[in-house]
PDB file of C-alpha atoms in Angstrom:
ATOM      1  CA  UNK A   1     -52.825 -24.533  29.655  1.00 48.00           C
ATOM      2  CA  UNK A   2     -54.708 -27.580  28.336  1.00 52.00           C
ATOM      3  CA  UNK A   3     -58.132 -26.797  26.466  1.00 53.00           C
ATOM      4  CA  UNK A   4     -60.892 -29.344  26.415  1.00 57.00           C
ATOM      5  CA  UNK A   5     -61.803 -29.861  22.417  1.00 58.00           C
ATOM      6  CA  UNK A   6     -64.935 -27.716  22.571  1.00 63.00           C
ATOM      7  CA  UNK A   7     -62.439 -25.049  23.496  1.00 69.00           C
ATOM      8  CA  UNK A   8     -59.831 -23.745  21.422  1.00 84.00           C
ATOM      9  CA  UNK A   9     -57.964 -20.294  21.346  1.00 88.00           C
ATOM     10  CA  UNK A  10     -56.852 -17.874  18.336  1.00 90.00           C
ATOM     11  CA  UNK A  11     -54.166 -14.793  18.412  1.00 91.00           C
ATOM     12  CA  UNK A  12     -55.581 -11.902  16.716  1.00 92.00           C
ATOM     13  CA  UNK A  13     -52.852  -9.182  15.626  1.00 93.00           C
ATOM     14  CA  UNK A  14     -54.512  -5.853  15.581  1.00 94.00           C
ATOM     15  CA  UNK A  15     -53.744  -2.391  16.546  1.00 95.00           C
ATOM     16  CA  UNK A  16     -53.673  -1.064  20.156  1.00 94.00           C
ATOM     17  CA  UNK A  17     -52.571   1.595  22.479  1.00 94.00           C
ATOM     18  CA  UNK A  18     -49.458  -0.608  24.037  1.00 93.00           C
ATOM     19  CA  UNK A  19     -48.125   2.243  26.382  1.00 94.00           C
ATOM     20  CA  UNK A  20     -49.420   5.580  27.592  1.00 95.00           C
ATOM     21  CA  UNK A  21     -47.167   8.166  29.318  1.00 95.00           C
ATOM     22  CA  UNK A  22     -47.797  11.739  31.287  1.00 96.00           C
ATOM     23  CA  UNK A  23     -45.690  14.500  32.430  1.00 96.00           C
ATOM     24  CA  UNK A  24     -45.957  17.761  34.139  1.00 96.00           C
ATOM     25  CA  UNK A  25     -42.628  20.175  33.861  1.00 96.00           C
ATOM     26  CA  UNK A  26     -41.373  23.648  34.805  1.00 97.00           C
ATOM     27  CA  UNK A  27     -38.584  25.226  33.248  1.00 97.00           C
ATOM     28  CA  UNK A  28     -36.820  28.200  33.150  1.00 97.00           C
ATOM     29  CA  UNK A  29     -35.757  30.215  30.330  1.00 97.00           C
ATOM     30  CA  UNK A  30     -33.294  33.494  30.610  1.00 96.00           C
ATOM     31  CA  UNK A  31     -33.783  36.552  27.453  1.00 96.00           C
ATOM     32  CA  UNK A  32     -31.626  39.304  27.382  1.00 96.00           C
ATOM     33  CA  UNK A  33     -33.289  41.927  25.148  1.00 96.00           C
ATOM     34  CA  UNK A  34     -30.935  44.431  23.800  1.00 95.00           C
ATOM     35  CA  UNK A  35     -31.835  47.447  26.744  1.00 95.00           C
ATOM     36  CA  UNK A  36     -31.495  47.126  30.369  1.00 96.00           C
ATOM     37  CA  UNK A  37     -34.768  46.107  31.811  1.00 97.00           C
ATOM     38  CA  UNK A  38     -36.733  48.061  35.137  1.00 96.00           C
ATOM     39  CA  UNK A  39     -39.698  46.333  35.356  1.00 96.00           C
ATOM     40  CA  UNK A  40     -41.433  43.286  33.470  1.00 97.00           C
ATOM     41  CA  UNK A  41     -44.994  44.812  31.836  1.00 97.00           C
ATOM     42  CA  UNK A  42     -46.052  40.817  30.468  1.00 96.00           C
ATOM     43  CA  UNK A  43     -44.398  38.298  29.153  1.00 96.00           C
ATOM     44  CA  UNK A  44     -46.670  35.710  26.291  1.00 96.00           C
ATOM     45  CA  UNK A  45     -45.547  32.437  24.589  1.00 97.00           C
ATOM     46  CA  UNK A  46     -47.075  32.089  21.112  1.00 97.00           C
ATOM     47  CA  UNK A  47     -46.230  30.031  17.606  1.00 97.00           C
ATOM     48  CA  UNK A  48     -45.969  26.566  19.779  1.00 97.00           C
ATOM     49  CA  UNK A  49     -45.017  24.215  17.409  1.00 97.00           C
ATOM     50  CA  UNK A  50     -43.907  20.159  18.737  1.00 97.00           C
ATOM     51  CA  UNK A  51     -43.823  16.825  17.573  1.00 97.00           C
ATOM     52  CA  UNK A  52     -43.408  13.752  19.204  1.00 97.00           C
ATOM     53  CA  UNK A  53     -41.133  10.701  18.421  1.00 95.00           C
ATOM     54  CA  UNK A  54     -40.382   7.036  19.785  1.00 91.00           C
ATOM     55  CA  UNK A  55     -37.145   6.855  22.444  1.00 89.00           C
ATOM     56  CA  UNK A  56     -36.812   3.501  24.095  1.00 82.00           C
ATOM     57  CA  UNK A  57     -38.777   3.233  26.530  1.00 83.00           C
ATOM     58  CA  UNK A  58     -40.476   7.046  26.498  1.00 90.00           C
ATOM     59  CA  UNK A  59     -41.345   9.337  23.884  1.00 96.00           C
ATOM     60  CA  UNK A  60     -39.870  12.441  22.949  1.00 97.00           C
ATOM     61  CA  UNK A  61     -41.918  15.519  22.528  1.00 97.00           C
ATOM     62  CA  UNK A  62     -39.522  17.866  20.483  1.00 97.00           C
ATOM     63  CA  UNK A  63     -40.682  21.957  19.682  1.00 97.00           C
ATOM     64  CA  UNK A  64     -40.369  24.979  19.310  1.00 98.00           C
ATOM     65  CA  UNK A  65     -41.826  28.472  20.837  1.00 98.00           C
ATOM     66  CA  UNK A  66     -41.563  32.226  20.983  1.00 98.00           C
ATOM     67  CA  UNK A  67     -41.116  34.262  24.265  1.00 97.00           C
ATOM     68  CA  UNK A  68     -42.857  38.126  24.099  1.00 97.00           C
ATOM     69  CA  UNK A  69     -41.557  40.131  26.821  1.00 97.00           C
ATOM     70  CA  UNK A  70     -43.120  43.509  27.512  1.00 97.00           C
ATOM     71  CA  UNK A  71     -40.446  45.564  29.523  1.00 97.00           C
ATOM     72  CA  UNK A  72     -39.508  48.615  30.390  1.00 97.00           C
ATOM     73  CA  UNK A  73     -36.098  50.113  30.677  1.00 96.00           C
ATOM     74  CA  UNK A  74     -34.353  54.009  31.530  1.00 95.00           C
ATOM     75  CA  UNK A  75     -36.084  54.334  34.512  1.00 93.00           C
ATOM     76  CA  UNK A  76     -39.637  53.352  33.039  1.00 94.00           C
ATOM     77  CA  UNK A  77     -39.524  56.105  30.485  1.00 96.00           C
ATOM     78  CA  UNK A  78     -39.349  53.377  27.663  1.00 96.00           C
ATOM     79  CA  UNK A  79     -40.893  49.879  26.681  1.00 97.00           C
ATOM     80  CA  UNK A  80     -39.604  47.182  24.096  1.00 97.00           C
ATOM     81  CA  UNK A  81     -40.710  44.029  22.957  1.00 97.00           C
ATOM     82  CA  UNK A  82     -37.944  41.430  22.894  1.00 96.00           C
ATOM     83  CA  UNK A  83     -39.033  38.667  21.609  1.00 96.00           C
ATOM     84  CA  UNK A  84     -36.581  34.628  21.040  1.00 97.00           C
ATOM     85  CA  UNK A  85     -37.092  31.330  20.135  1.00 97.00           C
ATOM     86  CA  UNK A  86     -36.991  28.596  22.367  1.00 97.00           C
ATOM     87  CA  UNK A  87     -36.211  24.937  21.171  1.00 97.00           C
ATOM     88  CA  UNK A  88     -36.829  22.442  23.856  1.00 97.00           C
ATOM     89  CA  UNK A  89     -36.829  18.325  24.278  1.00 97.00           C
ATOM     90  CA  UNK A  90     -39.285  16.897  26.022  1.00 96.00           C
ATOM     91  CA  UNK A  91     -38.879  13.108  27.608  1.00 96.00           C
ATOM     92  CA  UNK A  92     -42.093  11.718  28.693  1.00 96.00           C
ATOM     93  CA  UNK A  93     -41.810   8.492  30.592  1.00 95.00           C
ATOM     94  CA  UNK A  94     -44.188   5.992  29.823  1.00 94.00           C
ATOM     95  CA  UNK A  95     -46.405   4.729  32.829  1.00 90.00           C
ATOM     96  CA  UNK A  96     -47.343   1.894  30.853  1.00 87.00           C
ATOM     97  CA  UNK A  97     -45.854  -0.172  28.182  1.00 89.00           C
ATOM     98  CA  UNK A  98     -46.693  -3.494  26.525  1.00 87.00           C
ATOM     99  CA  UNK A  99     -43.423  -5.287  26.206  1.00 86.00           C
ATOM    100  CA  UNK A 100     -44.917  -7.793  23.344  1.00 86.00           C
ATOM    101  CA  UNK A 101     -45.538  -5.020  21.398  1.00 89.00           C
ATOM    102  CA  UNK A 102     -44.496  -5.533  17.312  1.00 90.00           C
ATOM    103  CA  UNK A 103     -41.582  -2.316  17.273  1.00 88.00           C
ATOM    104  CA  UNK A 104     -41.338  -1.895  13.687  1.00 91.00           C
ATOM    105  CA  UNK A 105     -44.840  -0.660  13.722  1.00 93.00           C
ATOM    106  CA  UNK A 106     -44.610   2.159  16.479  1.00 93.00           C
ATOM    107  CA  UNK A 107     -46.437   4.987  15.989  1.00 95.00           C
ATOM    108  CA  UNK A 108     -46.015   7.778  18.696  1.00 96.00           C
ATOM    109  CA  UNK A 109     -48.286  10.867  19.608  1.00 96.00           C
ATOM    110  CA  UNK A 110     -48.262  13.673  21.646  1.00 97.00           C
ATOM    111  CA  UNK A 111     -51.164  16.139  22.719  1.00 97.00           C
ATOM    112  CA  UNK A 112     -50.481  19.209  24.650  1.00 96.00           C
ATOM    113  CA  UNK A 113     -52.437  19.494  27.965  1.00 95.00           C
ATOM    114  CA  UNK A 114     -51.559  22.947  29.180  1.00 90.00           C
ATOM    115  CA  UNK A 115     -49.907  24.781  26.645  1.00 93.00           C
ATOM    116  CA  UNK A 116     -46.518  26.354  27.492  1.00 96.00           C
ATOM    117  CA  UNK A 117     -47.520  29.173  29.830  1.00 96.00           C
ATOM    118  CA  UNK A 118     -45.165  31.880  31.509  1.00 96.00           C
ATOM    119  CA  UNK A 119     -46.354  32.004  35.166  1.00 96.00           C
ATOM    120  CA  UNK A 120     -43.417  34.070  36.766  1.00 97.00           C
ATOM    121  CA  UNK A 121     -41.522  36.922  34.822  1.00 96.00           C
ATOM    122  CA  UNK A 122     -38.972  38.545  36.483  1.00 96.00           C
ATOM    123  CA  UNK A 123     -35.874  41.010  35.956  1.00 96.00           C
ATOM    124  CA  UNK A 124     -32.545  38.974  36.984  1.00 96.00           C
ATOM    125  CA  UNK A 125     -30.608  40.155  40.195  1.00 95.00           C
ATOM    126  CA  UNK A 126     -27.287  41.485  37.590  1.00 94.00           C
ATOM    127  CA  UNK A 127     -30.161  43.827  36.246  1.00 93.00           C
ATOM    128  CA  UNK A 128     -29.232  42.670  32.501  1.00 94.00           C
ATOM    129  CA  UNK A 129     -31.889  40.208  31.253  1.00 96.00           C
ATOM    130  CA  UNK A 130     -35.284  38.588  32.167  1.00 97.00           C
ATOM    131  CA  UNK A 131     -36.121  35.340  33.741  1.00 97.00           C
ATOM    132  CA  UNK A 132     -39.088  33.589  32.995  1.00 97.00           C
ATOM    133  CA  UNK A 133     -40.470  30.173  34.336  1.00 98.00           C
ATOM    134  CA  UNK A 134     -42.573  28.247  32.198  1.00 97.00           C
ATOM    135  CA  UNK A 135     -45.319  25.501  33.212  1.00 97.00           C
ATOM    136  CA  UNK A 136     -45.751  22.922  29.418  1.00 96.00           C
ATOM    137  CA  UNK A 137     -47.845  19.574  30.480  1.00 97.00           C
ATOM    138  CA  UNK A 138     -48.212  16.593  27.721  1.00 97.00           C
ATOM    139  CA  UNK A 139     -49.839  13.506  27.635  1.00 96.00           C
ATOM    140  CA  UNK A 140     -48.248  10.647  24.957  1.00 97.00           C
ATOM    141  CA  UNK A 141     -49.486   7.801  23.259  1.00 96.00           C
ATOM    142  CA  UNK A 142     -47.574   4.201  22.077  1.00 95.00           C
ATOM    143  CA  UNK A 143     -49.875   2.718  18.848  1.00 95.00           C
ATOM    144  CA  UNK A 144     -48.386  -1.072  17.710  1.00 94.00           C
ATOM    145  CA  UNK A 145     -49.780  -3.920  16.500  1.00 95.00           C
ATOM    146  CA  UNK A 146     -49.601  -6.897  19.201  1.00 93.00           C
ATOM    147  CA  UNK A 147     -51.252  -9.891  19.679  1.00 91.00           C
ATOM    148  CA  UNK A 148     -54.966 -10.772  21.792  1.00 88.00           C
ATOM    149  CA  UNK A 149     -55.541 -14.413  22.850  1.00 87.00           C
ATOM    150  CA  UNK A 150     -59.136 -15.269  22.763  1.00 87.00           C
ATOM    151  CA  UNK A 151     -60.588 -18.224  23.700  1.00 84.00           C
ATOM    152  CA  UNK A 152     -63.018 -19.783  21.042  1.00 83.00           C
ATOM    153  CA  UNK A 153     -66.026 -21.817  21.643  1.00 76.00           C
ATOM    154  CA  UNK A 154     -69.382 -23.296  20.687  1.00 73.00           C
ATOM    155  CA  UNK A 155     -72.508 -20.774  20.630  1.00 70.00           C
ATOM    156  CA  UNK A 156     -74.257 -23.230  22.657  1.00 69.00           C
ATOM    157  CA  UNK A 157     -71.853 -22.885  25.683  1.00 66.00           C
ATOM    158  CA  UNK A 158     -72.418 -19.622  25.946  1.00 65.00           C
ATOM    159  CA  UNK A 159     -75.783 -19.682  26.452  1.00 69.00           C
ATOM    160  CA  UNK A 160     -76.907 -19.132  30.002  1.00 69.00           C
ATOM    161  CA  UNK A 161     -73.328 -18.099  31.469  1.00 69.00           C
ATOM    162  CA  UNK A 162     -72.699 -14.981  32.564  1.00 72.00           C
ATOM    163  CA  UNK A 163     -70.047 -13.629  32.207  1.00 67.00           C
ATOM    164  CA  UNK A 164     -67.894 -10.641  34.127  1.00 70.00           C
ATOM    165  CA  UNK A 165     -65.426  -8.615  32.195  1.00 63.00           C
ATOM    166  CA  UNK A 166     -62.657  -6.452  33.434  1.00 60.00           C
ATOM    167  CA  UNK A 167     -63.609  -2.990  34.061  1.00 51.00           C
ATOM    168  CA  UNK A 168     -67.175  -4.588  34.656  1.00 45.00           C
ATOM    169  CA  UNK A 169     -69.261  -1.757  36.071  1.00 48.00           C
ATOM    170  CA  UNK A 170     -66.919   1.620  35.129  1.00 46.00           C
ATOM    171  CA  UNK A 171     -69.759   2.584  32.589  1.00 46.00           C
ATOM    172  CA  UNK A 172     -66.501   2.026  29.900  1.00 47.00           C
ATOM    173  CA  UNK A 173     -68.430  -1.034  28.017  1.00 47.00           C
ATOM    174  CA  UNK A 174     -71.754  -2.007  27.960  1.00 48.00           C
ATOM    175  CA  UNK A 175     -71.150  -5.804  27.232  1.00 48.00           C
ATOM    176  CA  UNK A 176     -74.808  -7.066  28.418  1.00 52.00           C
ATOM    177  CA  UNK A 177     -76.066  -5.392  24.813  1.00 54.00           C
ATOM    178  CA  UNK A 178     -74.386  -7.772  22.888  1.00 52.00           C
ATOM    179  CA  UNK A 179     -75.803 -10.710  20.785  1.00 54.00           C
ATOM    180  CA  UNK A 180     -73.909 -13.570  20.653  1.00 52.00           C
ATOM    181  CA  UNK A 181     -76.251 -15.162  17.539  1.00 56.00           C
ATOM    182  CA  UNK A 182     -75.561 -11.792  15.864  1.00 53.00           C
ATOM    183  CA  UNK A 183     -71.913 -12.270  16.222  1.00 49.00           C
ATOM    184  CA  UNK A 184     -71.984 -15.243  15.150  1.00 50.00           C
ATOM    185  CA  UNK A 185     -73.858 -14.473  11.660  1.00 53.00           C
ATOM    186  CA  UNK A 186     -71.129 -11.522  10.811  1.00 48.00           C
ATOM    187  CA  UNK A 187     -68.258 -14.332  11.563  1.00 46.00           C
TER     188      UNK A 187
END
């Protein structure tokens, strides 16, 4: 890339979202609460607890909940609460990653987008324990420093150009309310 001498261009290192990642599960999870169940009354998930953490080329969303299951057992003439702690691992892919990214400064995040919900509770066919299915949805986040090329020029030739951006008309950036002269000033 050659640059005319009016033009030049600079790196700036700065922070920036260099990969984004989302993922939708369902998993199953077996309790076997100390009677014999008949019938499932409600099952709840509460005390959801995760972090997340970097894994080549995903994150990691690792936690912890509780399972409440309301049941009944002799025949429907008595209800319990058994209640366990699930651990799980989570591997979100990421859809999106900036491979010129600095590593040493990953940070990671997580943010949960449906909360673990039971959906289907049901007594297993041996008649001994419960099986639930559970619906958990997160959405991650890759902060690093990395470099931006900009190119650098004279005030002057930016008057009367227009300019179009990326993501021009998506209502993201209003770019026609800037002032170059005031930019210039602060610099």
């Amino acid at each position: 890339m050659s640059l005319s001498s009016k033009h030049q261009c600079r790196e700036i290192i700065t922070k920036a979202i260099c990969g984004k990642g989302r993922k939708f599960s369902t998993v199953t999870h077996t309790v076997t609460p100390p009677n014999n169940p008949t019938s499932i009354l409600g099952a709840w998930i509460i005390q959801h607890q995760y972090e997340a953490v970097a894994a080549g080329d995903g994150i990691e969303v690792v936690g912890t909940y509780d399972l409440n299951i309301w049941y009944s057992y002799d025949k429907n003439s008595q209800t319990d609460v058994a209640k366990e702690t699930v651990s799980y691992v989570e591997r979100v892919p990421l859809s999106y990653l900036d491979p010129k990214h600095r590593s040493s400064t990953v940070e990671v995040s997580a943010e949960a987008t449906q909360e673990p919900s039971c959906v289907e509770a049901s007594v297993s066919s041996n008649g001994k324990s419960v099986i639930l299915r559970v619906e958990r949805e997160y959405s991650v986040e890759l902060v690093a420093e990395t470099k931006v090329l900009v190119l650098v020029g004279q005030a002057s030739d930016l008057e009367d150009k227009e300019f179009e951006f990326a993501g021009g008309d998506s209502g993201d950036s209003d770019y026609e309310d800037l002032e170059f002269d005031d930019l210039e000033d602060e610099l």
